[in-house]
């Protein structure tokens, strides 16, 4: 591969439900190592913690009205 050469890597999208203390970035890194390839997280979004959920969230505009 040369500088500036474009290439496409496979992308896998997952939804993971886990307990507190789980290190998702480490989990993905370990998965990549076990597959013999690299692994990294392009995007990570927490959708709930404890009793809080993004389902119950309000937008900034709703908050300041």
Coordinates of N, CA and C in Angstrom, one line a residue:
X1 N 0.8 -1.2 0.0 CA 0.0 0.0 0.0 C 0.9 1.2 0.0
X2 N 0.5 2.2 -0.8 CA 1.3 3.4 -0.9 C 0.6 4.6 -0.2
X3 N 1.3 5.6 0.1 CA 0.7 6.8 0.7 C -0.4 7.4 -0.2
X4 N -1.6 7.6 0.3 CA -2.7 8.2 -0.5 C -3.5 7.1 -1.1
X5 N -3.1 5.9 -1.1 CA -3.9 4.8 -1.7 C -5.2 4.6 -0.9
X6 N -6.3 4.5 -1.6 CA -7.6 4.3 -0.9 C -7.9 2.8 -0.8
X7 N -8.4 2.4 0.3 CA -8.8 1.0 0.5 C -10.0 1.0 1.4
X8 N -10.7 -0.1 1.4 CA -12.0 -0.3 2.2 C -11.8 -1.5 3.1
X9 N -12.1 -1.2 4.4 CA -12.0 -2.3 5.4 C -13.4 -2.7 5.8
X10 N -13.6 -3.9 6.2 CA -15.0 -4.3 6.7 C -15.4 -3.6 7.9
X11 N -16.6 -3.2 8.0 CA -17.2 -2.6 9.2 C -18.3 -3.5 9.8
X12 N -18.2 -3.7 11.1 CA -19.2 -4.5 11.8 C -19.9 -3.6 12.8
X13 N -21.2 -3.6 12.8 CA -22.0 -2.8 13.7 C -22.6 -3.7 14.7
X14 N -22.5 -3.4 16.0 CA -23.0 -4.3 17.1 C -23.7 -3.5 18.2
X15 N -24.6 -4.1 18.8 CA -25.3 -3.6 20.0 C -24.9 -4.5 21.1
X16 N -24.3 -4.0 22.2 CA -23.8 -4.8 23.3 C -24.5 -4.4 24.6
X17 N -25.1 -5.3 25.2 CA -25.7 -5.0 26.6 C -24.7 -5.6 27.6
X18 N -24.2 -4.8 28.5 CA -23.2 -5.3 29.4 C -23.4 -4.6 30.8
X19 N -22.7 -5.2 31.8 CA -22.7 -4.6 33.1 C -21.6 -3.6 33.3
X20 N -21.7 -2.8 34.4 CA -20.7 -1.8 34.6 C -19.4 -2.5 34.8
X21 N -18.3 -1.8 34.4 CA -17.0 -2.3 34.5 C -16.5 -3.0 33.2
X22 N -17.4 -3.1 32.2 CA -17.0 -3.8 31.0 C -16.3 -2.7 30.1
X23 N -15.1 -3.1 29.6 CA -14.3 -2.2 28.8 C -14.5 -2.6 27.3
X24 N -15.5 -1.9 26.7 CA -15.8 -2.2 25.3 C -14.6 -2.1 24.4
X25 N -13.9 -1.0 24.5 CA -12.7 -0.8 23.6 C -11.7 -2.0 23.7
X26 N -11.5 -2.5 24.9 CA -10.6 -3.6 25.1 C -11.2 -4.9 24.5
X27 N -12.5 -5.0 24.7 CA -13.2 -6.2 24.1 C -13.0 -6.2 22.6
X28 N -13.2 -5.1 21.9 CA -13.0 -5.0 20.5 C -11.6 -5.3 20.1
X29 N -10.6 -4.7 20.8 CA -9.2 -4.9 20.6 C -8.9 -6.4 20.7
X30 N -9.4 -7.1 21.7 CA -9.1 -8.5 21.9 C -9.8 -9.3 20.8
X31 N -10.9 -8.9 20.4 CA -11.6 -9.6 19.3 C -10.8 -9.6 18.0
X32 N -10.3 -8.4 17.7 CA -9.4 -8.2 16.5 C -8.1 -9.0 16.6
X33 N -7.5 -9.1 17.8 CA -6.3 -9.9 18.0 C -6.6 -11.4 17.8
X34 N -7.7 -11.9 18.3 CA -8.1 -13.3 18.2 C -8.4 -13.6 16.7
X35 N -8.9 -12.7 16.0 CA -9.2 -12.9 14.5 C -7.9 -12.8 13.7
X36 N -6.8 -12.3 14.3 CA -5.6 -12.1 13.5 C -5.6 -10.9 12.7
X37 N -6.4 -9.9 13.0 CA -6.5 -8.6 12.3 C -6.6 -7.5 13.4
X38 N -6.6 -6.3 12.9 CA -6.7 -5.2 13.9 C -8.2 -5.0 14.2
X39 N -8.4 -4.4 15.3 CA -9.8 -4.0 15.7 C -9.8 -2.7 16.4
X40 N -10.7 -1.8 16.0 CA -10.9 -0.6 16.8 C -12.3 -0.1 16.7
X41 N -12.7 0.8 17.5 CA -14.0 1.3 17.6 C -14.1 2.7 16.9
X42 N -14.9 2.7 15.8 CA -15.1 4.0 15.1 C -16.0 4.9 15.8
X43 N -17.0 4.3 16.5 CA -18.0 5.1 17.2 C -18.5 4.3 18.4
X44 N -18.7 5.0 19.5 CA -19.2 4.3 20.7 C -20.3 5.2 21.3
X45 N -21.5 4.7 21.5 CA -22.6 5.4 22.0 C -23.2 4.7 23.2
X46 N -23.2 5.3 24.4 CA -23.9 4.7 25.5 C -25.3 5.1 25.5
X47 N -26.2 4.1 25.5 CA -27.7 4.4 25.4 C -28.4 4.3 26.7
X48 N -27.8 3.8 27.7 CA -28.4 3.7 29.0 C -27.3 3.5 30.1
X49 N -27.6 3.9 31.3 CA -26.8 3.6 32.4 C -27.7 3.7 33.6
X50 N -27.8 2.6 34.4 CA -28.7 2.5 35.5 C -30.1 2.8 35.0
X51 N -30.8 3.7 35.7 CA -32.2 3.9 35.3 C -32.3 5.0 34.2
X52 N -31.2 5.6 33.7 CA -31.2 6.6 32.7 C -31.1 6.0 31.3
X53 N -31.9 6.5 30.4 CA -31.9 6.0 29.0 C -32.0 7.2 28.1
X54 N -31.4 7.1 26.9 CA -31.6 8.1 25.9 C -33.1 8.1 25.4
X55 N -33.8 7.1 25.6 CA -35.2 7.1 25.3 C -36.0 8.1 26.0
X56 N -35.5 8.5 27.2 CA -36.2 9.5 28.1 C -35.6 10.9 27.9
X57 N -34.6 11.0 27.1 CA -33.9 12.3 26.9 C -34.7 13.3 26.2
X58 N -34.4 14.6 26.5 CA -35.1 15.7 25.8 C -34.0 16.4 25.0
X59 N -34.4 17.1 24.0 CA -33.4 17.9 23.2 C -33.1 19.2 23.9
X60 N -32.0 19.8 23.5 CA -31.6 21.1 24.1 C -32.7 22.1 24.0
X61 N -33.3 22.1 22.8 CA -34.4 23.1 22.6 C -35.5 22.9 23.5
X62 N -35.9 21.7 23.8 CA -37.0 21.4 24.7 C -36.6 21.8 26.1
X63 N -35.4 21.7 26.5 CA -34.9 21.9 27.8 C -34.9 23.4 28.1
X64 N -34.6 24.3 27.2 CA -34.5 25.7 27.4 C -35.8 26.5 27.2
X65 N -36.9 25.8 26.7 CA -38.1 26.4 26.4 C -38.9 26.7 27.7

